[in-house]
Each structure stands twice: as C-alpha cells, then as structure tokens.
Amino acid sequence: MSTTALLTRPTTARHLRAVEDITPAAAPAAPAPTGLPAGTAPRGFALYVGLDEVKAATDGVSLSVVVDALRRTIAELAPHAETHATVALAPAGAGGRDVDVVRLALHEPAAVARTKPEEPLDEHVPGGVTIDISRRRVHIDGETAALTFKEFELLQYLVLREGRTIERTELVSSLWSHSDGDDAPGERTIDVHVRRLRSKLGRYEDIVRTVRGIGYRFDRHADVVIRYGHGTPSPDRF
C-alpha cells in the first residue's frame, strides 16, 4: 500500500458519529473488564483494521479518511484518549485476509506466534487433567476423555478465560452464534451441557465451578495441565 496515496487523499469526507449523537439517551457505562491478571490494569487497546487502498477507494474513502474519522469519534467519546496510527506495509499481492496481513505486518504477538513452527509436544500425559487446546484433547488420569465437539468448545471457552465468571447468556451468544433462533439453546440448556461435561471430568469436575445466579468459571488445580500451542485463540474481552 502506498504511503504517498495515504498522505495526499483528502481528509474531509464523512465522519463517524459518536454513540451519543445517534441514540436518544446516553448508554450506561460499560463494566470494567473482569478476570484480569493480578496487578494489572487496562490502559488502552489496539484495533487492527484490514482495508487496502483499492477496497477503500471502492467504498468511496481512503485510509486517511478512515483514520481521521476514527480519531474524531474517539475524541468525542473519550476526550482524554491518546491515539497513534500507523500504516501496515506488506508485499504487493500478499495473500490472505487483510486484517491478518495487518496484524502480522505490525508484529501483533499472537499473529507472529502463529508463523513460528510448532515445538514438538511431549507425548507423555501425566496423571490428573491435561487439557490440550492445540490438539483439542482432554486426558483424565492418562485416559482420553470422550468429549463432544461442543463440550470441548465449552471447556476451552472457560479455560481461555480462567478465573473469570462467564454468564450463561455469553456462552449462548459466543458458542452458538451461528445458530438460528430455533437451534440456539436456552440458558438452562447450558446447564445440561455443563453437567455432561462435568460427568466426563470425573473426580476433577469441580474445575468447572458454578457461580450461583451468574454462570460458570474455570478454576485450575495443581493437578491440571494446560497445553496451548501457537494456534490457540486469544480470549476476547470486548
């Protein structure tokens, strides 16, 4: 992508509207992220935008217009926020999704990790529980647990958000996001999935804990081993 084109295109096109401008009442403040590592606090975020100049021109904008619109919106929503924009340069004709190319070009840690060769995994499975995220396997005291696809997805979702209580509504919206209204389970159906998952975890069932009136949480024991691998998805906070 050309930095010259980025600098010379006009920056006075349409501007994104802040939430307060298009809703009759201000939305309530979002709750602070939970489940953060001890001793840490959020200080900002990175938004990777995949959009090359040709596609932007097709939409009637340029990269500089999009950057300017985002900056203006942020200034309206959070006047104390500081912003920094950088252009991701990639070889002409680079394949793949634009956003993945951008993440790799800007050295986003998870994207870089996925380009590294996998280290040979130790095939030895110790006693206790081994949750192998990269291979989508769970071993209980050396034996493979016969989890269904959805049971593993449920366990993985909780494991990647270790220590954070996940509401039933979030589990439904995240794990059944592609289901239509008739196929998506109700919140109580989640309880059935969790009971079946726990039954297959045997004497380690309490690693999946119930938080009464809210949802579920993964609590790691000393006898629980988690193998991630380079391809492990990062947990979402937003």
Short mmCIF file of N, CA, C and O in Angstrom, two decimals, residues 147-236:
data_model
loop_
_atom_site.label_atom_id
_atom_site.label_comp_id
_atom_site.label_asym_id
_atom_site.label_seq_id
_atom_site.Cartn_x
_atom_site.Cartn_y
_atom_site.Cartn_z
N LEU A 147 -15.04 -36.26 24.94
CA LEU A 147 -15.86 -35.04 24.88
C LEU A 147 -16.41 -34.85 23.48
O LEU A 147 -15.74 -35.11 22.48
N THR A 148 -17.62 -34.35 23.40
CA THR A 148 -18.18 -33.97 22.11
C THR A 148 -17.53 -32.66 21.66
O THR A 148 -16.87 -31.96 22.45
N PHE A 149 -17.75 -32.29 20.40
CA PHE A 149 -17.20 -31.04 19.88
C PHE A 149 -17.66 -29.85 20.72
O PHE A 149 -16.86 -29.01 21.11
N LYS A 150 -18.95 -29.80 21.05
CA LYS A 150 -19.48 -28.67 21.79
C LYS A 150 -19.02 -28.67 23.24
O LYS A 150 -18.77 -27.61 23.82
N GLU A 151 -18.84 -29.85 23.83
CA GLU A 151 -18.34 -29.93 25.20
C GLU A 151 -16.91 -29.41 25.27
O GLU A 151 -16.55 -28.69 26.21
N PHE A 152 -16.09 -29.75 24.26
CA PHE A 152 -14.72 -29.23 24.26
C PHE A 152 -14.72 -27.72 24.06
O PHE A 152 -13.95 -27.00 24.71
N GLU A 153 -15.57 -27.22 23.16
CA GLU A 153 -15.65 -25.78 22.94
C GLU A 153 -16.04 -25.05 24.23
O GLU A 153 -15.50 -23.99 24.53
N LEU A 154 -16.97 -25.63 24.97
CA LEU A 154 -17.40 -25.04 26.23
C LEU A 154 -16.25 -25.00 27.22
O LEU A 154 -15.99 -23.97 27.85
N LEU A 155 -15.54 -26.12 27.36
CA LEU A 155 -14.40 -26.16 28.27
C LEU A 155 -13.31 -25.20 27.84
O LEU A 155 -12.75 -24.46 28.65
N GLN A 156 -13.00 -25.19 26.53
CA GLN A 156 -11.96 -24.28 26.02
C GLN A 156 -12.33 -22.82 26.29
O GLN A 156 -11.47 -22.02 26.68
N TYR A 157 -13.59 -22.48 26.08
CA TYR A 157 -14.03 -21.09 26.30
C TYR A 157 -13.77 -20.68 27.74
O TYR A 157 -13.30 -19.56 28.01
N LEU A 158 -14.05 -21.56 28.69
CA LEU A 158 -13.84 -21.25 30.10
C LEU A 158 -12.35 -21.22 30.44
O LEU A 158 -11.89 -20.35 31.18
N VAL A 159 -11.59 -22.17 29.87
CA VAL A 159 -10.16 -22.25 30.16
C VAL A 159 -9.44 -20.98 29.71
O VAL A 159 -8.59 -20.43 30.41
N LEU A 160 -9.79 -20.49 28.50
CA LEU A 160 -9.13 -19.30 27.96
C LEU A 160 -9.48 -18.04 28.75
O LEU A 160 -8.85 -17.00 28.57
N ARG A 161 -10.49 -18.14 29.60
CA ARG A 161 -10.90 -17.00 30.45
C ARG A 161 -10.80 -17.39 31.92
O ARG A 161 -11.64 -17.07 32.74
N GLU A 162 -9.73 -18.08 32.22
CA GLU A 162 -9.51 -18.65 33.55
C GLU A 162 -9.72 -17.62 34.66
O GLU A 162 -9.19 -16.52 34.62
N GLY A 163 -10.52 -18.00 35.66
CA GLY A 163 -10.76 -17.14 36.80
C GLY A 163 -11.87 -16.14 36.60
O GLY A 163 -12.28 -15.47 37.54
N ARG A 164 -12.37 -16.01 35.38
CA ARG A 164 -13.45 -15.06 35.10
C ARG A 164 -14.79 -15.80 35.06
O ARG A 164 -14.90 -16.86 34.44
N THR A 165 -15.79 -15.26 35.72
CA THR A 165 -17.12 -15.86 35.69
C THR A 165 -17.82 -15.50 34.39
O THR A 165 -17.93 -14.32 34.06
N ILE A 166 -18.26 -16.52 33.65
CA ILE A 166 -18.89 -16.32 32.35
C ILE A 166 -20.40 -16.52 32.50
O ILE A 166 -20.85 -17.58 32.96
N GLU A 167 -21.16 -15.53 32.11
CA GLU A 167 -22.61 -15.64 32.20
C GLU A 167 -23.15 -16.62 31.15
O GLU A 167 -22.55 -16.80 30.10
N ARG A 168 -24.29 -17.22 31.47
CA ARG A 168 -24.91 -18.16 30.54
C ARG A 168 -25.23 -17.49 29.20
O ARG A 168 -25.07 -18.09 28.14
N THR A 169 -25.69 -16.25 29.26
CA THR A 169 -26.04 -15.55 28.02
C THR A 169 -24.82 -15.38 27.12
O THR A 169 -24.93 -15.45 25.90
N GLU A 170 -23.65 -15.17 27.72
CA GLU A 170 -22.43 -15.03 26.92
C GLU A 170 -22.06 -16.35 26.27
O GLU A 170 -21.63 -16.39 25.11
N LEU A 171 -22.22 -17.44 27.00
CA LEU A 171 -21.91 -18.75 26.44
C LEU A 171 -22.81 -19.05 25.24
O LEU A 171 -22.35 -19.55 24.21
N VAL A 172 -24.10 -18.73 25.37
CA VAL A 172 -25.03 -18.97 24.27
C VAL A 172 -24.64 -18.12 23.06
O VAL A 172 -24.53 -18.62 21.93
N SER A 173 -24.40 -16.83 23.27
CA SER A 173 -24.12 -15.93 22.15
C SER A 173 -22.77 -16.22 21.50
O SER A 173 -22.59 -15.98 20.30
N SER A 174 -21.82 -16.74 22.26
CA SER A 174 -20.48 -17.00 21.73
C SER A 174 -20.36 -18.37 21.09
O SER A 174 -19.77 -18.52 20.02
N LEU A 175 -20.91 -19.40 21.73
CA LEU A 175 -20.73 -20.77 21.24
C LEU A 175 -21.81 -21.20 20.25
O LEU A 175 -21.64 -22.18 19.54
N TRP A 176 -22.92 -20.48 20.23
CA TRP A 176 -23.99 -20.80 19.28
C TRP A 176 -24.32 -19.57 18.43
O TRP A 176 -25.45 -19.35 18.05
N SER A 177 -23.30 -18.78 18.11
CA SER A 177 -23.52 -17.52 17.38
C SER A 177 -24.05 -17.75 15.98
O SER A 177 -24.70 -16.87 15.41
N HIS A 178 -23.80 -18.93 15.38
CA HIS A 178 -24.24 -19.18 14.02
C HIS A 178 -25.54 -19.98 13.96
O HIS A 178 -25.98 -20.38 12.88
N SER A 179 -26.15 -20.20 15.11
CA SER A 179 -27.41 -20.96 15.14
C SER A 179 -28.57 -19.99 14.98
O SER A 179 -28.51 -18.85 15.43
N ASP A 180 -29.64 -20.47 14.34
CA ASP A 180 -30.82 -19.62 14.26
C ASP A 180 -31.61 -19.74 15.56
O ASP A 180 -31.24 -20.49 16.46
N GLY A 181 -32.66 -18.99 15.68
CA GLY A 181 -33.40 -18.92 16.93
C GLY A 181 -33.90 -20.26 17.41
O GLY A 181 -33.99 -20.52 18.61
N ASP A 182 -34.24 -21.17 16.47
CA ASP A 182 -34.79 -22.45 16.86
C ASP A 182 -33.71 -23.42 17.35
O ASP A 182 -33.97 -24.28 18.19
N ASP A 183 -32.47 -23.28 16.80
CA ASP A 183 -31.40 -24.21 17.16
C ASP A 183 -30.60 -23.75 18.37
O ASP A 183 -29.98 -24.56 19.04
N ALA A 184 -30.55 -22.45 18.63
CA ALA A 184 -29.77 -21.94 19.75
C ALA A 184 -30.39 -22.39 21.06
O ALA A 184 -31.61 -22.32 21.24
N PRO A 185 -29.59 -22.88 22.01
CA PRO A 185 -30.13 -23.36 23.27
C PRO A 185 -30.53 -22.22 24.19
O PRO A 185 -30.04 -21.11 24.07
N GLY A 186 -31.43 -22.51 25.10
CA GLY A 186 -31.75 -21.55 26.14
C GLY A 186 -30.70 -21.61 27.23
O GLY A 186 -29.84 -22.50 27.23
N GLU A 187 -30.77 -20.69 28.16
CA GLU A 187 -29.76 -20.64 29.21
C GLU A 187 -29.76 -21.92 30.04
O GLU A 187 -28.71 -22.38 30.49
N ARG A 188 -30.92 -22.50 30.27
CA ARG A 188 -31.00 -23.72 31.07
C ARG A 188 -30.39 -24.91 30.34
O ARG A 188 -29.91 -25.85 30.96
N THR A 189 -30.41 -24.86 29.00
CA THR A 189 -29.78 -25.94 28.25
C THR A 189 -28.28 -25.92 28.46
O THR A 189 -27.63 -26.97 28.41
N ILE A 190 -27.72 -24.74 28.69
CA ILE A 190 -26.30 -24.64 29.01
C ILE A 190 -25.99 -25.47 30.25
O ILE A 190 -24.95 -26.13 30.34
N ASP A 191 -26.88 -25.43 31.24
CA ASP A 191 -26.67 -26.20 32.46
C ASP A 191 -26.55 -27.69 32.15
O ASP A 191 -25.76 -28.41 32.76
N VAL A 192 -27.34 -28.17 31.18
CA VAL A 192 -27.28 -29.57 30.79
C VAL A 192 -25.93 -29.90 30.17
O VAL A 192 -25.30 -30.91 30.49
N HIS A 193 -25.44 -29.02 29.28
CA HIS A 193 -24.13 -29.22 28.67
C HIS A 193 -23.04 -29.25 29.74
O HIS A 193 -22.11 -30.07 29.66
N VAL A 194 -23.13 -28.35 30.71
CA VAL A 194 -22.12 -28.30 31.76
C VAL A 194 -22.17 -29.57 32.61
O VAL A 194 -21.12 -30.14 32.97
N ARG A 195 -23.36 -30.07 32.92
CA ARG A 195 -23.47 -31.29 33.72
C ARG A 195 -22.84 -32.48 32.99
O ARG A 195 -22.13 -33.29 33.58
N ARG A 196 -23.07 -32.55 31.67
CA ARG A 196 -22.47 -33.64 30.89
C ARG A 196 -20.95 -33.51 30.84
O ARG A 196 -20.22 -34.52 30.92
N LEU A 197 -20.47 -32.28 30.69
CA LEU A 197 -19.02 -32.04 30.69
C LEU A 197 -18.43 -32.46 32.01
O LEU A 197 -17.40 -33.17 32.06
N ARG A 198 -19.04 -32.07 33.10
CA ARG A 198 -18.52 -32.42 34.43
C ARG A 198 -18.51 -33.92 34.65
O ARG A 198 -17.57 -34.45 35.25
N SER A 199 -19.52 -34.60 34.17
CA SER A 199 -19.57 -36.05 34.36
C SER A 199 -18.39 -36.72 33.69
O SER A 199 -17.87 -37.74 34.17
N LYS A 200 -17.92 -36.16 32.57
CA LYS A 200 -16.78 -36.74 31.86
C LYS A 200 -15.44 -36.33 32.48
O LYS A 200 -14.41 -36.94 32.18
N LEU A 201 -15.46 -35.28 33.31
CA LEU A 201 -14.24 -34.87 34.02
C LEU A 201 -14.03 -35.71 35.28
O LEU A 201 -12.98 -35.62 35.91
N GLY A 202 -15.03 -36.50 35.64
CA GLY A 202 -14.89 -37.40 36.77
C GLY A 202 -14.60 -36.69 38.08
O GLY A 202 -15.26 -35.71 38.43
N ARG A 203 -13.57 -37.17 38.79
CA ARG A 203 -13.27 -36.61 40.10
C ARG A 203 -12.69 -35.20 40.03
O ARG A 203 -12.46 -34.57 41.06
N TYR A 204 -12.47 -34.71 38.81
CA TYR A 204 -11.96 -33.34 38.65
C TYR A 204 -13.06 -32.39 38.19
O TYR A 204 -12.79 -31.31 37.67
N GLU A 205 -14.32 -32.78 38.38
CA GLU A 205 -15.44 -31.99 37.87
C GLU A 205 -15.49 -30.58 38.42
O GLU A 205 -16.02 -29.67 37.78
N ASP A 206 -14.90 -30.37 39.62
CA ASP A 206 -15.01 -29.04 40.22
C ASP A 206 -14.06 -28.02 39.62
O ASP A 206 -14.00 -26.88 40.09
N ILE A 207 -13.30 -28.38 38.54
CA ILE A 207 -12.53 -27.34 37.86
C ILE A 207 -13.48 -26.41 37.09
O ILE A 207 -13.12 -25.29 36.75
N VAL A 208 -14.69 -26.90 36.82
CA VAL A 208 -15.74 -26.06 36.23
C VAL A 208 -16.72 -25.75 37.36
O VAL A 208 -17.49 -26.61 37.77
N ARG A 209 -16.67 -24.56 37.85
CA ARG A 209 -17.45 -24.18 39.02
C ARG A 209 -18.70 -23.39 38.62
O ARG A 209 -18.69 -22.62 37.67
N THR A 210 -19.73 -23.58 39.42
CA THR A 210 -20.95 -22.81 39.24
C THR A 210 -20.91 -21.58 40.13
O THR A 210 -20.59 -21.69 41.32
N VAL A 211 -21.17 -20.44 39.54
CA VAL A 211 -21.31 -19.20 40.32
C VAL A 211 -22.81 -18.92 40.35
O VAL A 211 -23.40 -18.51 39.35
N ARG A 212 -23.40 -19.19 41.49
CA ARG A 212 -24.85 -19.18 41.61
C ARG A 212 -25.46 -17.87 41.12
O ARG A 212 -25.02 -16.79 41.48
N GLY A 213 -26.46 -18.01 40.26
CA GLY A 213 -27.18 -16.85 39.75
C GLY A 213 -26.48 -16.11 38.64
O GLY A 213 -27.01 -15.14 38.10
N ILE A 214 -25.25 -16.54 38.27
CA ILE A 214 -24.49 -15.83 37.23
C ILE A 214 -24.11 -16.76 36.08
O ILE A 214 -24.56 -16.61 34.96
N GLY A 215 -23.27 -17.74 36.37
CA GLY A 215 -22.81 -18.62 35.29
C GLY A 215 -21.76 -19.59 35.78
O GLY A 215 -21.89 -20.18 36.85
N TYR A 216 -20.66 -19.68 35.01
CA TYR A 216 -19.64 -20.69 35.30
C TYR A 216 -18.24 -20.09 35.21
O TYR A 216 -18.01 -19.08 34.56
N ARG A 217 -17.30 -20.78 35.88
CA ARG A 217 -15.91 -20.31 35.92
C ARG A 217 -14.98 -21.52 35.92
O ARG A 217 -15.28 -22.54 36.54
N PHE A 218 -13.84 -21.38 35.25
CA PHE A 218 -12.81 -22.42 35.27
C PHE A 218 -11.79 -22.07 36.35
O PHE A 218 -11.22 -20.98 36.36
N ASP A 219 -11.58 -23.00 37.27
CA ASP A 219 -10.57 -22.85 38.32
C ASP A 219 -9.54 -23.95 38.15
O ASP A 219 -9.86 -25.14 38.20
N ARG A 220 -8.29 -23.56 37.96
CA ARG A 220 -7.23 -24.55 37.74
C ARG A 220 -6.75 -25.14 39.07
O ARG A 220 -6.53 -24.42 40.04
N HIS A 221 -6.55 -26.46 39.11
CA HIS A 221 -5.97 -27.13 40.26
C HIS A 221 -4.49 -27.38 40.00
O HIS A 221 -4.01 -27.25 38.87
N ALA A 222 -3.79 -27.80 41.04
CA ALA A 222 -2.38 -28.13 40.88
C ALA A 222 -2.19 -29.32 39.95
O ALA A 222 -1.14 -29.46 39.32
N ASP A 223 -3.20 -30.19 39.85
CA ASP A 223 -3.08 -31.38 39.01
C ASP A 223 -3.71 -31.18 37.63
O ASP A 223 -4.08 -32.14 36.96
N VAL A 224 -3.85 -29.92 37.21
CA VAL A 224 -4.37 -29.61 35.88
C VAL A 224 -3.24 -29.02 35.03
O VAL A 224 -2.58 -28.06 35.44
N VAL A 225 -3.02 -29.60 33.86
CA VAL A 225 -2.02 -29.11 32.91
C VAL A 225 -2.75 -28.62 31.67
O VAL A 225 -3.61 -29.31 31.14
N ILE A 226 -2.39 -27.41 31.21
CA ILE A 226 -2.99 -26.85 30.00
C ILE A 226 -1.91 -26.67 28.96
O ILE A 226 -0.89 -26.01 29.21
N ARG A 227 -2.10 -27.27 27.80
CA ARG A 227 -1.17 -27.12 26.69
C ARG A 227 -1.83 -26.23 25.65
O ARG A 227 -2.89 -26.56 25.14
N TYR A 228 -1.18 -25.10 25.35
CA TYR A 228 -1.80 -24.12 24.46
C TYR A 228 -1.39 -24.28 23.01
O TYR A 228 -2.23 -24.49 22.14
N GLY A 229 -0.12 -24.16 22.70
CA GLY A 229 0.29 -24.20 21.29
C GLY A 229 0.16 -22.83 20.65
O GLY A 229 -0.54 -21.95 21.14
N HIS A 230 0.86 -22.63 19.51
CA HIS A 230 0.89 -21.32 18.86
C HIS A 230 -0.45 -20.91 18.29
O HIS A 230 -0.76 -19.74 18.16
N GLY A 231 -1.29 -21.89 17.92
CA GLY A 231 -2.54 -21.56 17.25
C GLY A 231 -3.70 -21.29 18.18
O GLY A 231 -4.82 -21.14 17.72
N THR A 232 -3.44 -21.20 19.47
CA THR A 232 -4.52 -21.02 20.42
C THR A 232 -5.18 -19.65 20.26
O THR A 232 -4.49 -18.64 20.20
N PRO A 233 -6.50 -19.59 20.18
CA PRO A 233 -7.18 -18.29 20.06
C PRO A 233 -7.04 -17.47 21.33
O PRO A 233 -6.99 -18.03 22.43
N SER A 234 -6.95 -16.17 21.19
CA SER A 234 -6.88 -15.30 22.35
C SER A 234 -8.28 -15.04 22.88
O SER A 234 -9.22 -14.88 22.11
N PRO A 235 -8.43 -15.00 24.22
CA PRO A 235 -9.76 -14.71 24.76
C PRO A 235 -10.18 -13.28 24.47
O PRO A 235 -9.37 -12.36 24.53
N ASP A 236 -11.43 -13.09 24.13
CA ASP A 236 -11.95 -11.76 23.85
C ASP A 236 -12.36 -11.08 25.15
O ASP A 236 -12.89 -11.72 26.05
#
